[in-house]
Tab-separated table of C-alpha atoms and ligand atoms in Angstrom:
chain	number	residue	atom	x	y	z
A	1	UNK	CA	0.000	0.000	0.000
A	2	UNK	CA	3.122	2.117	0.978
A	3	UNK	CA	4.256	1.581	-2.605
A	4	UNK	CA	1.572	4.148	-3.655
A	5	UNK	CA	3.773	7.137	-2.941
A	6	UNK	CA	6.836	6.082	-2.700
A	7	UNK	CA	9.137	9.728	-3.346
A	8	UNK	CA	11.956	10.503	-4.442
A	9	UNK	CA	13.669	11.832	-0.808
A	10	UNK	CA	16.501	13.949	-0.125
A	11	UNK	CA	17.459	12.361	2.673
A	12	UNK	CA	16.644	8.530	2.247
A	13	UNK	CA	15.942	6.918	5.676
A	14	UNK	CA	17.530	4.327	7.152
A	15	UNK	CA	16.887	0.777	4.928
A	16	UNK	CA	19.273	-1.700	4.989
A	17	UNK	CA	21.902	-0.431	3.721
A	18	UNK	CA	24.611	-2.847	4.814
A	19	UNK	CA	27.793	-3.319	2.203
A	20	UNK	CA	29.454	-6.670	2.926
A	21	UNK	CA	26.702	-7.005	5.185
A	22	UNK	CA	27.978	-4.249	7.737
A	23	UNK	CA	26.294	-0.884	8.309
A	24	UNK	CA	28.886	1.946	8.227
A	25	UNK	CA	30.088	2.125	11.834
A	26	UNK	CA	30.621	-2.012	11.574
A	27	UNK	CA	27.810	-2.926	12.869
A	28	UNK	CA	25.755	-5.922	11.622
A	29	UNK	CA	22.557	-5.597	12.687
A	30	UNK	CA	19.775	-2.489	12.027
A	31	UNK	CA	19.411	-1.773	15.707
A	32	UNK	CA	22.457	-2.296	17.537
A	33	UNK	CA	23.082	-0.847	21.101
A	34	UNK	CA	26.397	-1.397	22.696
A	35	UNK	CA	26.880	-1.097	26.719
A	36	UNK	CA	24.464	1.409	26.860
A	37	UNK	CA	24.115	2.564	30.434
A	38	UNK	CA	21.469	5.360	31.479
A	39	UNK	CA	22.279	6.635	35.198
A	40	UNK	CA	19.564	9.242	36.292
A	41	UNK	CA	20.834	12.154	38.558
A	42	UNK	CA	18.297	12.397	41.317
A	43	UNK	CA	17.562	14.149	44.807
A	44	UNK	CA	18.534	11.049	46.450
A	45	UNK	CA	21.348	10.635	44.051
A	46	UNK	CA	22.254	8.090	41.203
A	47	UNK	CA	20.047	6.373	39.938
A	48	UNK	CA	21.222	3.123	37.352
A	49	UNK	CA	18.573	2.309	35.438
A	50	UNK	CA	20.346	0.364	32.612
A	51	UNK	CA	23.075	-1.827	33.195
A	52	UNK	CA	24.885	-2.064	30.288
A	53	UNK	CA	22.430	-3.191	27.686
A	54	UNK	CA	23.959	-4.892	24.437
A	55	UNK	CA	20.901	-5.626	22.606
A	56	UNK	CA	20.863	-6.525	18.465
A	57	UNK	CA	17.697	-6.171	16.388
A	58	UNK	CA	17.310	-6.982	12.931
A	59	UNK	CA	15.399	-6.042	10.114
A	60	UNK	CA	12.210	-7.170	10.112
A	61	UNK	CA	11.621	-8.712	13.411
A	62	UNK	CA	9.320	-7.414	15.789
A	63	UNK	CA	10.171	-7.501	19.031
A	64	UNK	CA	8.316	-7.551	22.486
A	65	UNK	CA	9.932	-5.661	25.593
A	66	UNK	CA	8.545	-6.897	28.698
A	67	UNK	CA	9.379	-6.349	32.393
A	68	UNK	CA	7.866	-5.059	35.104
A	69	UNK	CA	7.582	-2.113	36.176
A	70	UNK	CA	10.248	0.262	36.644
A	71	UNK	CA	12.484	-2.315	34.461
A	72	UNK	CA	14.140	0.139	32.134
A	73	UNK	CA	11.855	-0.274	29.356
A	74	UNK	CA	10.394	3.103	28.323
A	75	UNK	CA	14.582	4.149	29.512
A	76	UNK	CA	15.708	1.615	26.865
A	77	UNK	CA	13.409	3.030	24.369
A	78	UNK	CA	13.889	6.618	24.601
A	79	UNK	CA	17.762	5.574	23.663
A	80	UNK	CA	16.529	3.390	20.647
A	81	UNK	CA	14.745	7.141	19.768
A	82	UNK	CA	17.049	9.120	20.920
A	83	UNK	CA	14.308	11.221	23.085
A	84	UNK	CA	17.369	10.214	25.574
A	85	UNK	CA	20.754	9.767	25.446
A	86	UNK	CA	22.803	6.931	26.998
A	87	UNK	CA	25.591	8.179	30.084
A	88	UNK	CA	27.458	5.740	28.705
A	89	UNK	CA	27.827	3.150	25.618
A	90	UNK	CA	26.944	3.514	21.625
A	91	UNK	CA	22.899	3.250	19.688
A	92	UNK	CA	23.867	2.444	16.451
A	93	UNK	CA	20.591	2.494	14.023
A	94	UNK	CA	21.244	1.435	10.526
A	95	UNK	CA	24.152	3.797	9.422
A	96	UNK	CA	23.807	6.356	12.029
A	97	UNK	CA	25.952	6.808	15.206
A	98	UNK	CA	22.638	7.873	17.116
A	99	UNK	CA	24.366	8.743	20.234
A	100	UNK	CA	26.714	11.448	18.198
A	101	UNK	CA	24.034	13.542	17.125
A	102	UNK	CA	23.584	16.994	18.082
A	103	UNK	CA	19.676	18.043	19.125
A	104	UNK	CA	19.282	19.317	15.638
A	105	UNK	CA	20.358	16.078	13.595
A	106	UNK	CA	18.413	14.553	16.304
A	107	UNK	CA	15.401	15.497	15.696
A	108	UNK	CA	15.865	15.564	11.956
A	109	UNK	CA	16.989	12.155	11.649
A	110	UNK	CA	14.035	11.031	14.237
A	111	UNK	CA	11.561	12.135	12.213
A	112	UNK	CA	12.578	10.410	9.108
A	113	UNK	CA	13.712	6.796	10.650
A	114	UNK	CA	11.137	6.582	13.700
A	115	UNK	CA	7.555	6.028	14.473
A	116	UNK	CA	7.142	6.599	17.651
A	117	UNK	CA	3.491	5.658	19.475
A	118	UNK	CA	2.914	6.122	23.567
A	119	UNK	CA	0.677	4.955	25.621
A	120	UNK	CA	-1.951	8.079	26.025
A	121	UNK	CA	-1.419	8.724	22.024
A	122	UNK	CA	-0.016	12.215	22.609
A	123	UNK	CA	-2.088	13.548	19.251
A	124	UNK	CA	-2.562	17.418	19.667
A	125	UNK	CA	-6.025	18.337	20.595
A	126	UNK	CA	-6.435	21.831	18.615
A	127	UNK	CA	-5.649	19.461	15.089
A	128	UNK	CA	-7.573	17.525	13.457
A	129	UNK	CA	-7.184	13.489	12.926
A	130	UNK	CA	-5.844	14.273	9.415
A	131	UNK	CA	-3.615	17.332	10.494
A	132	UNK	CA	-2.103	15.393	13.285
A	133	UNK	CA	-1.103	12.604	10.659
A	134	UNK	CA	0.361	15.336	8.227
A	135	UNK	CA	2.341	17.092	11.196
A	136	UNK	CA	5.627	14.741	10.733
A	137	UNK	CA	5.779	15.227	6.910
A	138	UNK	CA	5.498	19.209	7.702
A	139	UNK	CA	8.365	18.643	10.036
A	140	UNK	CA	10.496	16.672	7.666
A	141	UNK	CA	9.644	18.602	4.482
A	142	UNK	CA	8.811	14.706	2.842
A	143	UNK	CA	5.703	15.575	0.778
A	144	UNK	CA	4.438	18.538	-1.018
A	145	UNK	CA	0.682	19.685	0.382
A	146	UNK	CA	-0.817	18.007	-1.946
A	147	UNK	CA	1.016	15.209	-1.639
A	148	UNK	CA	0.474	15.483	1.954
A	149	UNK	CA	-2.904	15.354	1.974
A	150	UNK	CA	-3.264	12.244	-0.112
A	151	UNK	CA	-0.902	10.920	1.957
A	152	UNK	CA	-2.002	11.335	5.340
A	153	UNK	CA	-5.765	10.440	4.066
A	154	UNK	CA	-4.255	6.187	2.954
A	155	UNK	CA	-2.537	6.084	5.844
A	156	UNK	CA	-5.895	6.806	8.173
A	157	UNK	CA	-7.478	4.213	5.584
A	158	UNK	CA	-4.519	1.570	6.043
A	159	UNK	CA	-5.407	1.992	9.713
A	160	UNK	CA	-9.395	2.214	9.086
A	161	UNK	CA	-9.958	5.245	10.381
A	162	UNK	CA	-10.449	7.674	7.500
A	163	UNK	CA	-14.342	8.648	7.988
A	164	UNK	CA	-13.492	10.302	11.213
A	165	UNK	CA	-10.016	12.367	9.465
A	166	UNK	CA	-11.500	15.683	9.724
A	167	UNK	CA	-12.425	15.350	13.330
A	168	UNK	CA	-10.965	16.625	16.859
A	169	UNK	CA	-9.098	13.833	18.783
A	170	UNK	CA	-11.403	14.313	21.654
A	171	UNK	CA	-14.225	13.315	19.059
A	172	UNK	CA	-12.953	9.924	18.864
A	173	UNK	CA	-12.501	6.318	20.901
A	174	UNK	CA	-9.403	5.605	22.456
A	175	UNK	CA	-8.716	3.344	19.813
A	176	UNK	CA	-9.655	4.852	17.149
A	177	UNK	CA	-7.012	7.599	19.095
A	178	UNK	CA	-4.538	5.196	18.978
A	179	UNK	CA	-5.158	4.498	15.379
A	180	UNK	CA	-4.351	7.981	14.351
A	181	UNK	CA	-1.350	8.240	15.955
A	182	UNK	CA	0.060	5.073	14.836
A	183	UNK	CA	-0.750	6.855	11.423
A	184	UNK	CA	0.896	9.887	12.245
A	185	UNK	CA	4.306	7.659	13.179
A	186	UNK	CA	3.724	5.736	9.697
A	187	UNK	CA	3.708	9.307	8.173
A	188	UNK	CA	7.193	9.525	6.720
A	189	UNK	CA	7.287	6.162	6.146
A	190	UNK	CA	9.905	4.641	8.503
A	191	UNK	CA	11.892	1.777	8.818
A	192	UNK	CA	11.146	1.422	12.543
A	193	UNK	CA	8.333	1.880	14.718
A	194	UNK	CA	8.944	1.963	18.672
A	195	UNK	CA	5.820	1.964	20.769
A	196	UNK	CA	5.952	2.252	24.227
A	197	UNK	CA	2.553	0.338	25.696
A	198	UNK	CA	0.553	1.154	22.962
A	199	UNK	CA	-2.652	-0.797	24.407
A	200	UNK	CA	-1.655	0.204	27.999
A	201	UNK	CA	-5.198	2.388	27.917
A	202	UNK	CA	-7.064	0.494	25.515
A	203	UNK	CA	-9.825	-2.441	26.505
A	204	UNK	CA	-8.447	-6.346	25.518
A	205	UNK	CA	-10.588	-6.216	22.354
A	206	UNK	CA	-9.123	-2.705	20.624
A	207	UNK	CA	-5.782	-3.936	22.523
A	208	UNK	CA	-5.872	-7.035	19.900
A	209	UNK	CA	-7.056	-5.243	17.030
A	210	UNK	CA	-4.212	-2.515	17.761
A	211	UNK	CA	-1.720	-5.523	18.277
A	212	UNK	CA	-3.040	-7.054	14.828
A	213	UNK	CA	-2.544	-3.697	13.237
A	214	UNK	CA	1.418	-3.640	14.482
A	215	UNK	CA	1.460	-7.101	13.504
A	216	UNK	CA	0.392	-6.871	9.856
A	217	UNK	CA	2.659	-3.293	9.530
A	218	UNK	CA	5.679	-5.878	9.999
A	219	UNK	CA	4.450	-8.607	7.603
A	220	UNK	CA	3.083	-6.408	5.160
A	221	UNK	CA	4.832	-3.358	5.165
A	222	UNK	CA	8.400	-4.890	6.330
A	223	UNK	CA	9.156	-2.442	9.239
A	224	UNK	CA	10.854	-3.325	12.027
A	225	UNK	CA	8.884	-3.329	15.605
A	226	UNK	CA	10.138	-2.769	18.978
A	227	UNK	CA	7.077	-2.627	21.510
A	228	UNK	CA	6.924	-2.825	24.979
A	229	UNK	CA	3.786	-4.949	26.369
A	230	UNK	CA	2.383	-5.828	29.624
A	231	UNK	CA	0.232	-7.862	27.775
A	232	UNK	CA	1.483	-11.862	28.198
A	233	UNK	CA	-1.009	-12.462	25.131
A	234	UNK	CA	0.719	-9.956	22.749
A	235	UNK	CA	4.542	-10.980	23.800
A	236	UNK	CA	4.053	-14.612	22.744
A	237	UNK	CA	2.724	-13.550	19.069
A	238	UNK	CA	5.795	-11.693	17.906
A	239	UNK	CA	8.873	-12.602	16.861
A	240	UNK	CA	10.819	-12.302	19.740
A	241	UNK	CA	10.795	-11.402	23.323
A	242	UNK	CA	13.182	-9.265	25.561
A	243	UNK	CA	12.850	-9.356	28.602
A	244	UNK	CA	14.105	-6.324	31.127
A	245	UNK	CA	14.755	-7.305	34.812
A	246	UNK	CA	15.941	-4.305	36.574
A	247	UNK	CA	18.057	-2.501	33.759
A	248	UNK	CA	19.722	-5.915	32.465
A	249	UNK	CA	18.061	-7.730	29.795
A	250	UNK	CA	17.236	-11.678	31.004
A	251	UNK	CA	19.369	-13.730	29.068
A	252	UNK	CA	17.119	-14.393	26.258
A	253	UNK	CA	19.193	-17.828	25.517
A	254	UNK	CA	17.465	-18.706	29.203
A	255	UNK	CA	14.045	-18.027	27.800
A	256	UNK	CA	14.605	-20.166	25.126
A	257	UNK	CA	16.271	-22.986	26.838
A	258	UNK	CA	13.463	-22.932	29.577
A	259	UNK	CA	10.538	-21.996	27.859
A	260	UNK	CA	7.714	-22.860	29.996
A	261	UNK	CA	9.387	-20.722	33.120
A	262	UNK	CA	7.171	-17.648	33.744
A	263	UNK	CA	8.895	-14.267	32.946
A	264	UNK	CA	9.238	-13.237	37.037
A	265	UNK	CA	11.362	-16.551	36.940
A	266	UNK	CA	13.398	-16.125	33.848
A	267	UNK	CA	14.199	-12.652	34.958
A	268	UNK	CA	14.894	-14.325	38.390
A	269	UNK	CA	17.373	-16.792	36.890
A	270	UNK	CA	19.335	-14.562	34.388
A	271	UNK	CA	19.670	-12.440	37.889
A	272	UNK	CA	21.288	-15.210	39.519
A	273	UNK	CA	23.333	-16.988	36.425
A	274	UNK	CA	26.346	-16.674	35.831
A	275	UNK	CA	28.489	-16.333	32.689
A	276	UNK	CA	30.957	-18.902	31.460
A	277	UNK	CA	33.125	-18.521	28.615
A	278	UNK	CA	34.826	-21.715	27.575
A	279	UNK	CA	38.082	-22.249	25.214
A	280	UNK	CA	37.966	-24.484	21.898
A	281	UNK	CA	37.842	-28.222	23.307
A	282	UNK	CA	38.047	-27.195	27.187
A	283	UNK	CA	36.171	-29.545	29.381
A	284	UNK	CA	32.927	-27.857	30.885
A	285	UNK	CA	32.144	-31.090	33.513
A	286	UNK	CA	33.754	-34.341	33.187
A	287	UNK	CA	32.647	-37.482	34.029
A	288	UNK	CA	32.575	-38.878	37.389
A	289	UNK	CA	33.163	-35.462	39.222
A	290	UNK	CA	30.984	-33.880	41.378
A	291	UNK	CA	27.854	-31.798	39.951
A	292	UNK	CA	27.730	-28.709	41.062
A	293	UNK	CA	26.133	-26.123	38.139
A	294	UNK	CA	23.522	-26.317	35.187
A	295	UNK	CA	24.464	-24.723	32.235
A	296	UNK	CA	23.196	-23.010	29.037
A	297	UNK	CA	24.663	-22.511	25.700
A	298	UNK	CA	24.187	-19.309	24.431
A	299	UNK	CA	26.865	-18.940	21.710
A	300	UNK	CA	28.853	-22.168	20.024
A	301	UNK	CA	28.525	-25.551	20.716
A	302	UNK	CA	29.639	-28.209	23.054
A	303	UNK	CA	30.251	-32.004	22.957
A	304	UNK	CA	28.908	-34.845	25.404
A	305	UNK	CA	30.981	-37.926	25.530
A	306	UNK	CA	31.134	-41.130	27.567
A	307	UNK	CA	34.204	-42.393	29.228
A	308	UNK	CA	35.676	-45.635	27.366
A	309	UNK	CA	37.839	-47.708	29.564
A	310	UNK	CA	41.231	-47.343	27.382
A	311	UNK	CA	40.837	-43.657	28.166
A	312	UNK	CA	39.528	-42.751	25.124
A	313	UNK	CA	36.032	-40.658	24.579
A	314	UNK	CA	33.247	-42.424	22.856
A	315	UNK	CA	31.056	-39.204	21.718
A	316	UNK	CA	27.404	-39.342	22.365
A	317	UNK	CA	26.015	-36.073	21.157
A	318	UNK	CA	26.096	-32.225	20.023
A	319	UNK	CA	24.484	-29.583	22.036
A	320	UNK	CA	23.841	-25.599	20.604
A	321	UNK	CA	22.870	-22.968	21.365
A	322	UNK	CA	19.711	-22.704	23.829
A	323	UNK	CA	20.069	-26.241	25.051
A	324	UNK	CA	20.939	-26.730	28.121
A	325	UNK	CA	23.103	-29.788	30.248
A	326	UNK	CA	24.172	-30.564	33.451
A	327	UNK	CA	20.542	-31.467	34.753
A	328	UNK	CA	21.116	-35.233	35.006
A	329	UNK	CA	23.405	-34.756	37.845
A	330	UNK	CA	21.757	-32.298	39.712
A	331	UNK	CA	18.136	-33.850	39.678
A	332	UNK	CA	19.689	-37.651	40.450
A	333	UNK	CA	21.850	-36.206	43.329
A	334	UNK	CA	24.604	-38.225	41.444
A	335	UNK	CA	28.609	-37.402	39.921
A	336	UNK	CA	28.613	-36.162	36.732
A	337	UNK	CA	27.738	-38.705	34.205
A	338	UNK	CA	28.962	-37.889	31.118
A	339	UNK	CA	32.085	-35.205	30.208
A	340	UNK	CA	30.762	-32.309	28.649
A	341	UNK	CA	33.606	-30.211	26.038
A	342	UNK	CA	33.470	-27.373	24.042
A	343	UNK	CA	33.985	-28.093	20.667
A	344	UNK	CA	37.369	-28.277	19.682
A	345	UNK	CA	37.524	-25.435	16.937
A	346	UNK	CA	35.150	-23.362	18.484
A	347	UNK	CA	34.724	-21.306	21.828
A	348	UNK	CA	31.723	-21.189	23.591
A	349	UNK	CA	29.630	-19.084	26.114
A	350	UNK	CA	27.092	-20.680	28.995
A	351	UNK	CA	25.049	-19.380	31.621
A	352	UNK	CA	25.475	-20.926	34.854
A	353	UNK	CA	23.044	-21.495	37.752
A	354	UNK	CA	24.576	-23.165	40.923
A	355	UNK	CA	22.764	-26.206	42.179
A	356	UNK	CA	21.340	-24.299	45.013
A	357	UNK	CA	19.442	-22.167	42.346
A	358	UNK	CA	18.736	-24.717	39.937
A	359	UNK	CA	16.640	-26.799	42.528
A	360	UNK	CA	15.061	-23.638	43.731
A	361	UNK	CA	13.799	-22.877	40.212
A	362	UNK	CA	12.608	-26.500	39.700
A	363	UNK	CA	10.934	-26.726	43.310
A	364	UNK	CA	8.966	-23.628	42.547
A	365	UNK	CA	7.482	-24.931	38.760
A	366	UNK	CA	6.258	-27.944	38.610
A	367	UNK	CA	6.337	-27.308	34.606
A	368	UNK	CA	10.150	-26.897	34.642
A	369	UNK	CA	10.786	-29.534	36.686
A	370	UNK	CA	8.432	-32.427	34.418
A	371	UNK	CA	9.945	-30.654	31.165
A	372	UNK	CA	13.820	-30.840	32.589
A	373	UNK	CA	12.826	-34.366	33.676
A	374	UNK	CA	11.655	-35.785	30.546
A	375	UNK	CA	14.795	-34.497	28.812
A	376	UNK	CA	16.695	-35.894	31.430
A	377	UNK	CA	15.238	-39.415	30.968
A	378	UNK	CA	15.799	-39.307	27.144
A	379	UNK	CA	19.871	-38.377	27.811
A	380	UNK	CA	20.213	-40.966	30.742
A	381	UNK	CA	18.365	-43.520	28.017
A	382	UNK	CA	20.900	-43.018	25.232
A	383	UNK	CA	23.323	-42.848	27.381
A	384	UNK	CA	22.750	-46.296	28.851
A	385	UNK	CA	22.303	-47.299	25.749
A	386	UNK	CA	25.801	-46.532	24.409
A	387	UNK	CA	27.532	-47.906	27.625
A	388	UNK	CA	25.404	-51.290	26.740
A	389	UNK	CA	26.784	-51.060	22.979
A	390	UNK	CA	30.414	-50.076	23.796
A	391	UNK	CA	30.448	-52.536	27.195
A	392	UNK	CA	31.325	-48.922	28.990
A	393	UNK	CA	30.723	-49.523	33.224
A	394	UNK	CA	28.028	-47.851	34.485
A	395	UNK	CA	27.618	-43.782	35.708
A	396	UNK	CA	28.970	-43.496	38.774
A	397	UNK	CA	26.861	-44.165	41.987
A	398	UNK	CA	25.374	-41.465	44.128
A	399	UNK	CA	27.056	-37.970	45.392
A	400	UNK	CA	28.980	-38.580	48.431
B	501	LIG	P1	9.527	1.118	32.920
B	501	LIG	O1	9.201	1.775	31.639
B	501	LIG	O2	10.035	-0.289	32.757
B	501	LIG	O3	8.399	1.135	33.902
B	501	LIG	P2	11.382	3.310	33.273
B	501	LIG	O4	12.367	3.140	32.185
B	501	LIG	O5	10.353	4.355	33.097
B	501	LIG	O6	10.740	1.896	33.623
B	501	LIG	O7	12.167	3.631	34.624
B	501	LIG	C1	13.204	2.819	35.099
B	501	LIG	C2	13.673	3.352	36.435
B	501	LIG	O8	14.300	4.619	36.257
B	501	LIG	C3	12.557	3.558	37.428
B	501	LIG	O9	13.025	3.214	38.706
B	501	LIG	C4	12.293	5.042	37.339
B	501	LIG	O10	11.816	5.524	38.572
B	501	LIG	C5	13.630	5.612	37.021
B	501	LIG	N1	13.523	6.822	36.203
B	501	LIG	C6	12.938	6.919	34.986
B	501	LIG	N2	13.036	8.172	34.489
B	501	LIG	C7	13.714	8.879	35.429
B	501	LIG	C8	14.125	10.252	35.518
B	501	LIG	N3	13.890	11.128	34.531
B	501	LIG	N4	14.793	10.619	36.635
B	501	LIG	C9	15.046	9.750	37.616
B	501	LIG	N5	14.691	8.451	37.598
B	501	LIG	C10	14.016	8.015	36.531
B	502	LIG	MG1	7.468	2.673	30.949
């Protein structure tokens, strides 16, 4: 529908762009924030509320950011924007050094590359529908008035509002509010849309039809989504989920290797995990020793292999990224009972939990526990099953 009007532009907004698949600052990915770290200066002093955020979003995706609140989200946003800048760390968006800009490129370069939608809709109340949608291409000098006008008029019919264009925002429902303004962020056509609880004031129907509205802009329009939900409904539809747990973002590796653990828990866990980096071939546990952690891949792989009685290692299988091992140990109360190595060309990086807060996590979901369980069962089963083929001895006996 976009295609209508597409214009020739002075300024082309950010598309992907990438030569040898890097942006100019050598960055990979559309979105790509690096360390960022927003400390407010308060009455009762510093206040951290991000924590060194290293988030990558690409082209295309539409992402969920959930948390409760006071998690950083709307702070993680207005960096993505720029409405705010990081104290420290770089917001690279496409081929702009976002962080760099002065107030005046700032604003320039927001109107052209962002569509921005709040929670109360923020339309102004002396314009009309119509006049609110054409108010970013004034800004931006896009369209011609003409132009303008036929502009501003598909978008309110892309978002089915365009009977009620020449009407005061008070004149209208909430949603029909928050159609308009999604309109007015659609105005200059950007690559990216950032809405910050967008159906936070709507009821769950109009909340769904908004959501399907965001939803379709990303499959049918190809823009790129970044929304913060509360709503549980919404955040399993999209692409992806990110979750914020007091200014860090839960290891999303963690929500993918446990994926039936509510979000309070996951956020929970990635507080409490630790990170691991692990040479080419280094051993992660070996065989027979005592179990203390459970771990998570979240970049490379790593190999599980049986002990053969020669000394050799009889290899039993390949785990990747956002699988997880160690479990077998911890839920039998039993030595380690398999060795568990990097691979031997490639490094790797886990998430730890200690034992302590592995059972605590399992005792406290039932779901986690039965899921862990069952994969559990399947390992020990091939396992056995290899020590019966290769006449290995058996696992160890119990912890002492
Ligand atoms: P969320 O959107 O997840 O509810 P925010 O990003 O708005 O969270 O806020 C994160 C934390 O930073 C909160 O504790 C909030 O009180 C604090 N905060 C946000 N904005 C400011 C500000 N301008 N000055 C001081 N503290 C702030
Ligand atoms: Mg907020």
């Amino acid at each position: 529908m976009f295609g209508l009007w597409q214009k020739e532009q002075t300024n082309e907004p950010t598309r992907d762009t990438r030569t040898n698949g890097v942006f100019t600052h050598g960055n990979a990915h559309l979105i790509d924030l690096k360390d960022v770290v927003k400390v407010y200066k308060t009455a009762a002093g510093d206040f951290t509320a991000l924590r060194g955020i290293n988030l990558q979003v690409d082209s295309g995706e539409f992402v969920a950011v959930i948390g409760k609140s006071g998690s950083g989200k709307s702070t993680l946003i207005n960096m993505i924007t720029g409405i705010d800048r990081p104290t420290s760390g770089q917001v690279f968006i496409g081929d702009t050094a976002v962080h760099t800009l002065n107030e005046g490129q700032m604003a320039q370069w927001r109107g052209r590359n962002m569509g921005i939608v709040f929670q109360f809709f923020q339309l102004l109340p002396t314009l009309t529908v119509i006049e609110n949608v054409m108010l970013p291409m004034d800004f931006c000098n896009m369209f011609n008035r003409k132009e303008r006008i036929e502009r501003a008029m598909h978008l309110l019919e892309l978002v089915d509002i365009a009977e009620q264009a020449h009407k005061l925002p008070t004149a209208i429902s909430g949603g029909q509010q928050q159609r308009a303004a999604i309109a007015r962020a659609l105005a200059n056509d950007p690559p990216i849309i950032v809405a910050d609880e967008p159906t936070g004031n709507l009821d769950s129907r109009t909340s769904s039809q908004i959501f399907q509205l965001f939803d379709d802009l990303v499959a049918k329009e190809n823009k790129t989504i970044l929304m913060v939900t509360h709503d549980d409904d919404q955040a399993r539809r999209v692409s992806r989920t990110v979750i914020l747990a007091d200014g860090e973002i839960a290891n999303e590796y963690m929500a993918r290797a446990l994926p039936f653990l509510p979000q309070n828990k996951l956020a929970e866990a990635t507080r409490r995990a630790r990170h691991v980096h692990v040479n080419p071939g280094q051993v992660v546990v070996e065989e027979g020793s005592s179990s203390d952690n459970f771990y998570i891949i979240t970049s490379g792989e790593v190999h599980v292999y049986l002990k053969q009685p020669e000394g050799s290692d009889l290899f039993v299988e390949k785990l990747g990224v956002g699988q997880y091992f160690g479990e077998i140990g911890l839920l039998r109360n039993q030595r380690r009972s398999a060795t568990v190595r990097a691979d031997r060309y490639m490094e790797a990086e886990l998430v730890a939990l200690s034992r302590k807060d592995f059972e605590e996590l399992i005792a406290s979901e039932a779901s986690a526990r039965a899921a862990i369980e069952e994969t559990a069962e399947v390992r020990e089963e091939s396992q056995a099953k290899a020590r019966e083929k290769y006449n290995l001895p058996g696992a160890d006996g119990s912890e002492d």
